[in-house]
Each structure stands twice: as C-alpha cells, then as structure tokens.
GROMACS .gro file of C-alpha atoms in nm:
model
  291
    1UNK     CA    1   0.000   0.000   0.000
    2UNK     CA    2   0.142   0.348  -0.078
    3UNK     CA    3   0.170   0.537   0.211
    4UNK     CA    4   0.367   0.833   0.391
    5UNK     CA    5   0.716   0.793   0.515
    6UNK     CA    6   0.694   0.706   0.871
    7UNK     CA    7   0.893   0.571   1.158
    8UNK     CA    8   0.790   0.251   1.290
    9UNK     CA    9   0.902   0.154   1.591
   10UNK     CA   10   0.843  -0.195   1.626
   11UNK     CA   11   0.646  -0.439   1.422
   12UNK     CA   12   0.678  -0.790   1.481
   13UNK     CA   13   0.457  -1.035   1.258
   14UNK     CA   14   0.408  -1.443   1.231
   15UNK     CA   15   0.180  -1.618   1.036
   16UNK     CA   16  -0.042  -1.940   1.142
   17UNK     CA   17  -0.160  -2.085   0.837
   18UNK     CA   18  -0.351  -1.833   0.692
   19UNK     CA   19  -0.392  -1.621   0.984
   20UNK     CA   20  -0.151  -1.321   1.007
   21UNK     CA   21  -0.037  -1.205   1.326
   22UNK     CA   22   0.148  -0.876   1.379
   23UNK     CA   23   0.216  -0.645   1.658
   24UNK     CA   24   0.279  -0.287   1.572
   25UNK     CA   25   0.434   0.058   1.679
   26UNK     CA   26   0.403   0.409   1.539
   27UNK     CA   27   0.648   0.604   1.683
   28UNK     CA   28   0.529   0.952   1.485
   29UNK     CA   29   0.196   0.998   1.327
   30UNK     CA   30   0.058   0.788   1.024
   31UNK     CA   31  -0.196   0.872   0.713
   32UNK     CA   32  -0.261   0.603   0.450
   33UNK     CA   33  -0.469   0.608   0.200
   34UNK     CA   34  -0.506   0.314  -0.071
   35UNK     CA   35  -0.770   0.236  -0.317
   36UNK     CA   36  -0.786  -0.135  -0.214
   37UNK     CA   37  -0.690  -0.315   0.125
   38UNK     CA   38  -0.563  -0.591  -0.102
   39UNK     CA   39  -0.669  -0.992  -0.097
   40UNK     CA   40  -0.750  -1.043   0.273
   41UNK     CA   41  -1.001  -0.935   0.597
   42UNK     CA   42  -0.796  -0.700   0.834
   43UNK     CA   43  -0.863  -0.650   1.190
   44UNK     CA   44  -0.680  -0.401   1.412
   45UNK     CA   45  -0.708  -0.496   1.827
   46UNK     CA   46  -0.557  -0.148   1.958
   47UNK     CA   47  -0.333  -0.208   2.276
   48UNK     CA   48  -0.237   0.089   2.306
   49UNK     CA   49  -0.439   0.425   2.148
   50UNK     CA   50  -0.706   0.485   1.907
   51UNK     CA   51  -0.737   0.564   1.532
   52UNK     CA   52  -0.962   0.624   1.258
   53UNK     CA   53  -1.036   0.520   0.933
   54UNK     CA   54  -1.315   0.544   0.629
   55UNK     CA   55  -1.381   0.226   0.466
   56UNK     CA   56  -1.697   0.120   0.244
   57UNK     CA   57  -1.846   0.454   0.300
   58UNK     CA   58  -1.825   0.439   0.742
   59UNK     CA   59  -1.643   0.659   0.931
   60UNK     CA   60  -1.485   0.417   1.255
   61UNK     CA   61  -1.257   0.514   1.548
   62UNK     CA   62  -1.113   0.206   1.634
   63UNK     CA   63  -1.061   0.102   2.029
   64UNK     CA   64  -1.042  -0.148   2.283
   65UNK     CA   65  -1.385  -0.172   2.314
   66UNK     CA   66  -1.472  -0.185   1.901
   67UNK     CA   67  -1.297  -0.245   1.619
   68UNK     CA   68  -1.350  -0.186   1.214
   69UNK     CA   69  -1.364  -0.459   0.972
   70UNK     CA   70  -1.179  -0.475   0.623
   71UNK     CA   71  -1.271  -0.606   0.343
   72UNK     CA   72  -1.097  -0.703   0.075
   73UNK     CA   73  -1.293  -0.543  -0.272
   74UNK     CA   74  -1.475  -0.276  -0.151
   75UNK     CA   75  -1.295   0.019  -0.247
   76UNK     CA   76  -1.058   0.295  -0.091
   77UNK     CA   77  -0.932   0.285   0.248
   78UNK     CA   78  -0.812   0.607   0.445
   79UNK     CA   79  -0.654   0.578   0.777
   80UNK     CA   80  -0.475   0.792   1.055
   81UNK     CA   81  -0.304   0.677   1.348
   82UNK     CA   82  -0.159   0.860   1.587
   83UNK     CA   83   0.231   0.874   1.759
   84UNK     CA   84   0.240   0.621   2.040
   85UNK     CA   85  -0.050   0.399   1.879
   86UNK     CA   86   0.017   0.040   1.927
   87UNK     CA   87  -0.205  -0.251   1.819
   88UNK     CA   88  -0.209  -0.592   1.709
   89UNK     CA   89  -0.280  -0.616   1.350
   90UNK     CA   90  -0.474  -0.919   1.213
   91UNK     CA   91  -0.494  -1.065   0.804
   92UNK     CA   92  -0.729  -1.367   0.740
   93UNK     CA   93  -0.670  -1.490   0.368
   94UNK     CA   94  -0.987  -1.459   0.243
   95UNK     CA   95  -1.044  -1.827   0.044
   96UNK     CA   96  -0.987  -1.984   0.419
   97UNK     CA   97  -1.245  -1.789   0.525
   98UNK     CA   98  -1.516  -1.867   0.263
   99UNK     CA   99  -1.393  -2.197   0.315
  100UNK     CA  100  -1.472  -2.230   0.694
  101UNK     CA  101  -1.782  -2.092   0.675
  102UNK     CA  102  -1.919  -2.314   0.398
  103UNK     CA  103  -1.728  -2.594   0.660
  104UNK     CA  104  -1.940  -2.419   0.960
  105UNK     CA  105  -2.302  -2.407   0.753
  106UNK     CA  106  -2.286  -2.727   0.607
  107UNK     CA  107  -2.360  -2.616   0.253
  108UNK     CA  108  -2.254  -2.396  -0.055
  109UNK     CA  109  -2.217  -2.089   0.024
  110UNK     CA  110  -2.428  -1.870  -0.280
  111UNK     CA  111  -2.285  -1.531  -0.202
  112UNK     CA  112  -1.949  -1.384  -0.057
  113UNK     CA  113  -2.034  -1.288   0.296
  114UNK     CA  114  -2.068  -0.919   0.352
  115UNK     CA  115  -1.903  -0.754   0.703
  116UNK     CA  116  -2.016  -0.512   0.913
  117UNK     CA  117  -1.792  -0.250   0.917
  118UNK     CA  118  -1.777  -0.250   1.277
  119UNK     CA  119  -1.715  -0.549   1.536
  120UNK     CA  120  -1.797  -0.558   1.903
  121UNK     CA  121  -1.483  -0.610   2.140
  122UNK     CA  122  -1.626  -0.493   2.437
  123UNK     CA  123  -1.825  -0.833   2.551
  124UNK     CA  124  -1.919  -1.170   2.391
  125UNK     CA  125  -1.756  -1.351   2.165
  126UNK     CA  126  -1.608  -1.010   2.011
  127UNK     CA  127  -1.444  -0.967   2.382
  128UNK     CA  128  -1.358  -1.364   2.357
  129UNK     CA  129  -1.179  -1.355   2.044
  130UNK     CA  130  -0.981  -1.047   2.112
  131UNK     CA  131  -0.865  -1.185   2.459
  132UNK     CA  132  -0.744  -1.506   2.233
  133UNK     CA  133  -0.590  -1.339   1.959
  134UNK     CA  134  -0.402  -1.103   2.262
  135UNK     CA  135  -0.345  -1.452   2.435
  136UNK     CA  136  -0.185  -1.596   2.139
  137UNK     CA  137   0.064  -1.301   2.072
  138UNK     CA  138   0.170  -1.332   2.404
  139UNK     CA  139   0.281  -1.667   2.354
  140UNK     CA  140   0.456  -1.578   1.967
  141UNK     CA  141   0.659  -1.279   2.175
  142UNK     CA  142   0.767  -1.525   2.451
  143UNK     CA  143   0.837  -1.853   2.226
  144UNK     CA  144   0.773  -1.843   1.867
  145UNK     CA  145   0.901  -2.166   1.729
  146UNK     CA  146   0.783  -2.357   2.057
  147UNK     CA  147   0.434  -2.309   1.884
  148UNK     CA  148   0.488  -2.234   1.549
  149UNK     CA  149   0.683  -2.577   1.512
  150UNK     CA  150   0.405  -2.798   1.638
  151UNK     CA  151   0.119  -2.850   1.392
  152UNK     CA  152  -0.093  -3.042   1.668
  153UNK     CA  153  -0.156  -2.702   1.759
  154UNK     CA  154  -0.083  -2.479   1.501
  155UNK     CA  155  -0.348  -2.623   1.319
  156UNK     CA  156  -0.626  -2.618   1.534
  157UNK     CA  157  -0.557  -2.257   1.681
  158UNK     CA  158  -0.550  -2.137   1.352
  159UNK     CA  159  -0.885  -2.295   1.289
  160UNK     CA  160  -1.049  -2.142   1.620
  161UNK     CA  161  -0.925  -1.789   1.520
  162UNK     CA  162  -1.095  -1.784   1.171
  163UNK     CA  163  -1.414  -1.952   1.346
  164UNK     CA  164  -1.402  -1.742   1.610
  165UNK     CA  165  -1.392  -1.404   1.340
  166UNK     CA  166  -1.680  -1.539   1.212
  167UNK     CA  167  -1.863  -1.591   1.525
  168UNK     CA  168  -1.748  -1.260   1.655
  169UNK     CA  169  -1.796  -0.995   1.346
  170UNK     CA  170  -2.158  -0.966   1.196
  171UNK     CA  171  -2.197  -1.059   0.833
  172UNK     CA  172  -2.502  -1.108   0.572
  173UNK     CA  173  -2.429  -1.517   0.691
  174UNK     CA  174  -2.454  -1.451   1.071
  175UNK     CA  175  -2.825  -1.626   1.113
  176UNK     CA  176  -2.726  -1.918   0.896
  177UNK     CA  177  -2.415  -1.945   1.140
  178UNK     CA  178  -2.595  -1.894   1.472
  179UNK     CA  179  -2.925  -2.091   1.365
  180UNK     CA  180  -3.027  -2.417   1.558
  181UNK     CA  181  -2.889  -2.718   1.378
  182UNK     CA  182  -2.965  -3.087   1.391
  183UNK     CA  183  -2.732  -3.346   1.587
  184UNK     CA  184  -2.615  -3.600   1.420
  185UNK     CA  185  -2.662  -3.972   1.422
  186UNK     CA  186  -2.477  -4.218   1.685
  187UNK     CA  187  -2.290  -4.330   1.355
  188UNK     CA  188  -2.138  -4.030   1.263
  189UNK     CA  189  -1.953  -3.994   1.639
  190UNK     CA  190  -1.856  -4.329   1.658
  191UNK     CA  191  -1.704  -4.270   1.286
  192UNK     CA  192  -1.564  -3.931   1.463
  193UNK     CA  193  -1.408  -4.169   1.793
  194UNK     CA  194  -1.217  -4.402   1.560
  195UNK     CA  195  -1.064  -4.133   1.327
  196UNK     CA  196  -0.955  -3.997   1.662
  197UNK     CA  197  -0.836  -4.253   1.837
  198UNK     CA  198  -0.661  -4.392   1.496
  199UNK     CA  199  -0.528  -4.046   1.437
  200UNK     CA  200  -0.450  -3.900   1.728
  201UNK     CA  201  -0.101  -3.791   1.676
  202UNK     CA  202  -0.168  -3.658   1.357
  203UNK     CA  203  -0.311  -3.264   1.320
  204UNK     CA  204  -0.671  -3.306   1.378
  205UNK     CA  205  -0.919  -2.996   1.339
  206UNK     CA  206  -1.289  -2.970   1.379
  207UNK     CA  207  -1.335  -2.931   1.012
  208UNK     CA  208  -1.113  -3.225   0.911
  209UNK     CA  209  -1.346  -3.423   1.159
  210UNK     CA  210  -1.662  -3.316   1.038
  211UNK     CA  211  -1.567  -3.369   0.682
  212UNK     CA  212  -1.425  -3.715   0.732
  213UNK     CA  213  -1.752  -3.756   0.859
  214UNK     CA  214  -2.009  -3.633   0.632
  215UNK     CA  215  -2.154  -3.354   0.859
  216UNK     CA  216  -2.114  -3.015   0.922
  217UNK     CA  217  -1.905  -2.906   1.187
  218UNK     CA  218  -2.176  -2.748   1.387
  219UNK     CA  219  -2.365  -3.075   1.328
  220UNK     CA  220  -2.090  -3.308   1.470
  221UNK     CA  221  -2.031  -3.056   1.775
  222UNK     CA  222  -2.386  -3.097   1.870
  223UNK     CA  223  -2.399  -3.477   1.833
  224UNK     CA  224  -2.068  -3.525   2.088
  225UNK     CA  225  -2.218  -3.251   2.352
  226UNK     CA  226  -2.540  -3.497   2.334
  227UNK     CA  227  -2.405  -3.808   2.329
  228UNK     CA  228  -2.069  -3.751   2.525
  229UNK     CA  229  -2.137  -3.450   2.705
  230UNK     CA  230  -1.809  -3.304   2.532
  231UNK     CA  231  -1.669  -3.122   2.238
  232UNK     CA  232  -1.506  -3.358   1.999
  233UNK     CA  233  -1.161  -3.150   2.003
  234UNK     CA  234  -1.211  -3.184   2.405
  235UNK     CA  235  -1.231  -3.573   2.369
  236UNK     CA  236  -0.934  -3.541   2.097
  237UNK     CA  237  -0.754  -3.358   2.421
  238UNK     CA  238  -0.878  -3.650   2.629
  239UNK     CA  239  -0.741  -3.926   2.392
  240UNK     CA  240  -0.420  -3.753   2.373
  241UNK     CA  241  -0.368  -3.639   2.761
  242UNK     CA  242  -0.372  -4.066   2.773
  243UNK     CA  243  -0.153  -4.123   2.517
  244UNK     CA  244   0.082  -3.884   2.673
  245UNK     CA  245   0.044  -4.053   2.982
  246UNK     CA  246   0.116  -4.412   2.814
  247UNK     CA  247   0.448  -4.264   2.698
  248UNK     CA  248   0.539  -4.117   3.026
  249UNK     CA  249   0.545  -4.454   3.175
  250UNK     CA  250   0.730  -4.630   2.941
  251UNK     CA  251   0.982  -4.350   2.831
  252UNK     CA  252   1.368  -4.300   2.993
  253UNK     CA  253   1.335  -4.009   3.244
  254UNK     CA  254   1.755  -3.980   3.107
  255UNK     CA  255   1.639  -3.944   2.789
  256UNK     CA  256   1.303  -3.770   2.754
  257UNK     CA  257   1.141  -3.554   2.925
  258UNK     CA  258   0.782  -3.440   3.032
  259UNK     CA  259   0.819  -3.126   2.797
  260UNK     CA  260   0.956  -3.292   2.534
  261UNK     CA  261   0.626  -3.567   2.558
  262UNK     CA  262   0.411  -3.310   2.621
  263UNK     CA  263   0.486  -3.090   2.331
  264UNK     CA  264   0.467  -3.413   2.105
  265UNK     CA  265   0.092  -3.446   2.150
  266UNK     CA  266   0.008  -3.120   2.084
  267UNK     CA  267   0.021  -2.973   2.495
  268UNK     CA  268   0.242  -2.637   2.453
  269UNK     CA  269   0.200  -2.521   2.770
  270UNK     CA  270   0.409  -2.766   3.029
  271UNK     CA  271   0.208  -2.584   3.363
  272UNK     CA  272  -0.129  -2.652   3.191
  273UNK     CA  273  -0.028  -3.029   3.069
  274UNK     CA  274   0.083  -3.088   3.439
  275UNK     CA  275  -0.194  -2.990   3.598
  276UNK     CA  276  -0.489  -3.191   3.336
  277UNK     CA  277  -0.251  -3.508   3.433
  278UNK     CA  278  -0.291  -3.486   3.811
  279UNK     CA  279  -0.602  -3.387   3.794
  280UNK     CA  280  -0.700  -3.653   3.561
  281UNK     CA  281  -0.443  -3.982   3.665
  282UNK     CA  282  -0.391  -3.874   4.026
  283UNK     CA  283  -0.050  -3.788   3.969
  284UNK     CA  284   0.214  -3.507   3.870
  285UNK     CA  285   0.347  -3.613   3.552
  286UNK     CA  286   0.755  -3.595   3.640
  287UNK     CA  287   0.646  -3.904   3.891
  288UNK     CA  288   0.469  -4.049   3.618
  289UNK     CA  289   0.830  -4.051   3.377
  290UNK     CA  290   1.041  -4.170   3.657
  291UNK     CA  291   0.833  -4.463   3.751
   0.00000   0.00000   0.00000
C-alpha cells in the first residue's frame, strides 16, 4: 500500500496458516490512503491508542472496546493513526475464510459474505476472540518456534481464530451461522471416535473431523455434547492427555522428558499439561516418567 514515510518503531509479525499475526508501533503519526486493502479481511485490536479510518463509506474510530472490519474489494481505504498507537494487526486470507464458513453451515455458500464494518470487542464472543488473539501473541513474543513448530496445535488454533472471526464480526451469513442445527446420528460420532483414536497424533481440526464424517461441523459438535457430554476436540484432548500418559510410563526419564512428551501431543503449555494429568491420573506427571 502506498503510504507516507513514517517511523515505525516496532512491528513484529508471524503467520499461522492463513492467519496473520502482527504487533505494531508508530512512533510519529501515520496517514494512509489506498484504493484497495488488497486480498485479505484485516482487523486491528488497539493495545495501546485509538485511530480512525473510512472504509466502504463508514467513518470508525477504532478502540479497545470496538474495532473496524476490512474487506478485501470494496474500495478505498483512508486511515490515521496517531504517535504512540500500538495494536495488534490481524490478516485472514480470504479463500480460508469462505472456506470455513461453507465448513461451519454445512452447505454452498451462494454469495461472498458481507461484514459489518464494525465489530464488538467490548463483551461476547467479540471480547472472547480479542482476549485469544491477545493470548496468542503473548505466547509468539515469549516462544515463537515452541508453537509455530508444532502443527498439533498450530493447526487447530489457527482454525479457532478464523471460526471465532466469524462468530465474533456480523456478516449477511450470521443467522445461517448462529441458527439451531440438527445433531447427528450415533454413527457419525462413533465414525468421529475411531478417526480420533486412529489419528490421534496426527493434526486433527474440527473441520477435518466433520468432513471425514459427512456432517457439518456445527452438526458433529452438537452430536458429541449430546451423546458424550463433550466437544469432539475436548475428547481429541482426552485421547491424547492418555496417550501422553502411556508414553510417560514407558519412556527414559535420562532421555526424555515431560516437555519434550508433552509438546509431542500437541500440549504447549508444560504448567497446563501438568496440571490436566494430576487432575485426571492422580498424579504429577515428572512421577509419572520416573516410575
């Protein structure tokens, strides 16, 4: 985008799948204007500050408490941010999001979904996918290949953050989304429990399950909450908490270690892992390895 010259403090960016994460700094005032916002949605989650922008005709001032939504083909974008603003700055490829929301309705999608300009942070799931997006850059400041190099979670995380966008924003497919749905038959979970518990190790997301399945996402979530009482990514988490635990007994505490297993089925934070073991076996996992 052409824009004026400008000193940027910081900006540091990573990418999960086709979710783009990066955290920015204007150290002097900026004023862009463009005539497109190019091939993906863009969400800014100030941190620090507030700006404004004109977008498909609306006037926004973004905040903590509401943010603007971009999207890509609908004309010229103007934007000024002030010195000191800092924000996190979020790109969602726009095929992966067509693509999840077909997953998430079960059918075609006829018609490109439509945005609101403006998005709710303030409570909800607006306030619940800011908090997970601000979550998530926490842990890509802290340790960036520890989750970027695991695509047990990758995968899935980059999953809930698309889902969650289209939970969170309003669009012209919102009722369709949020609309009662059907469970599904016994069949399709038990179909759901052996692709898991055959598959366990391997990258697993909500949509893979549902498609292997023959169901819409929404449908199979349903089905498990009826028939299991849980989410079928929570009973993937169950299957592999076990596994975890079946290689903590047999593994050499002078060779591996209860990070290393941990990380290996998909649990990237060590604290958290530890504590789902006890709670769930009885005992703290480091017992567990040295037998």
């Amino acid at each position: 985008m052409p824009q004026d010259e400008v000193t940027v403090s910081t900006y540091r960016s990573a990418d999960l799948g086709p979710v783009h994460i990066g955290e920015v700094t204007f150290q002097d005032e900026l004023r862009l204007k463009c005539e497109d916002i190019g091939t993906g949605f863009y969400v800014q989650l100030p941190i620090l500050g507030r700006f404004e922008s004109r977008h498909r005709g609306a006037h926004t001032q973004v905040s903590r408490t509401s943010s603007a939504v971009y999207q890509p083909g609908a004309g010229s974008f103007f934007g000024r941010w002030p010195a000191g603003y800092r924000a996190l700055c979020i790109r969602i490829d726009a095929p992966a999001l067509e693509t999840a929301l077909a997953r998430l309705i079960g059918d075609r999608v006829s018609s490109r979904a439509s945005f609101s300009p403006v998005m709710d942070t303030a409570d909800g799931y607006g306030r619940g996918w800011a908090d997970l997006l601000f979550s998530v850059n926490r842990q890509l400041a802290s340790a960036p290949d520890d989750l970027l190099a695991q695509p047990l979670v990758a995968g899935p995380l980059a999953e809930s953050l698309v889902n969650g966008f289209l939970l969170a924003a309003t669009h012209s497919h919102t009722e369709a989304l949020t609309a009662p749905v059907a469970a599904a038959r016994p069949t399709a979970v038990r179909t759901a429990i052996d692709v898991i518990e055959a598959d366990a190790g391997k990258p697993l997301t909500m949509s893979v399950l549902a498609e292997r399945c023959g169901v819409s996402a929404r449908t199979l979530q349903k089905a498990f909450r009826q028939h299991l009482g849980m989410s079928p990514m929570e009973y993937l988490r169950d299957v592999r908490l076990r596994r975890a635990h079946e290689e903590l007994r047999s593994a050499d505490p002078y060779v591996d270690s209860v990070a290393s297993i941990a990380r290996s089925w998909g649990f990237a934070h060590p604290g958290r892992f530890a504590a789902a073991h006890e709670e769930k076996f009885g005992i703290k996992p480091l017992r567990t390895l040295r037998g």
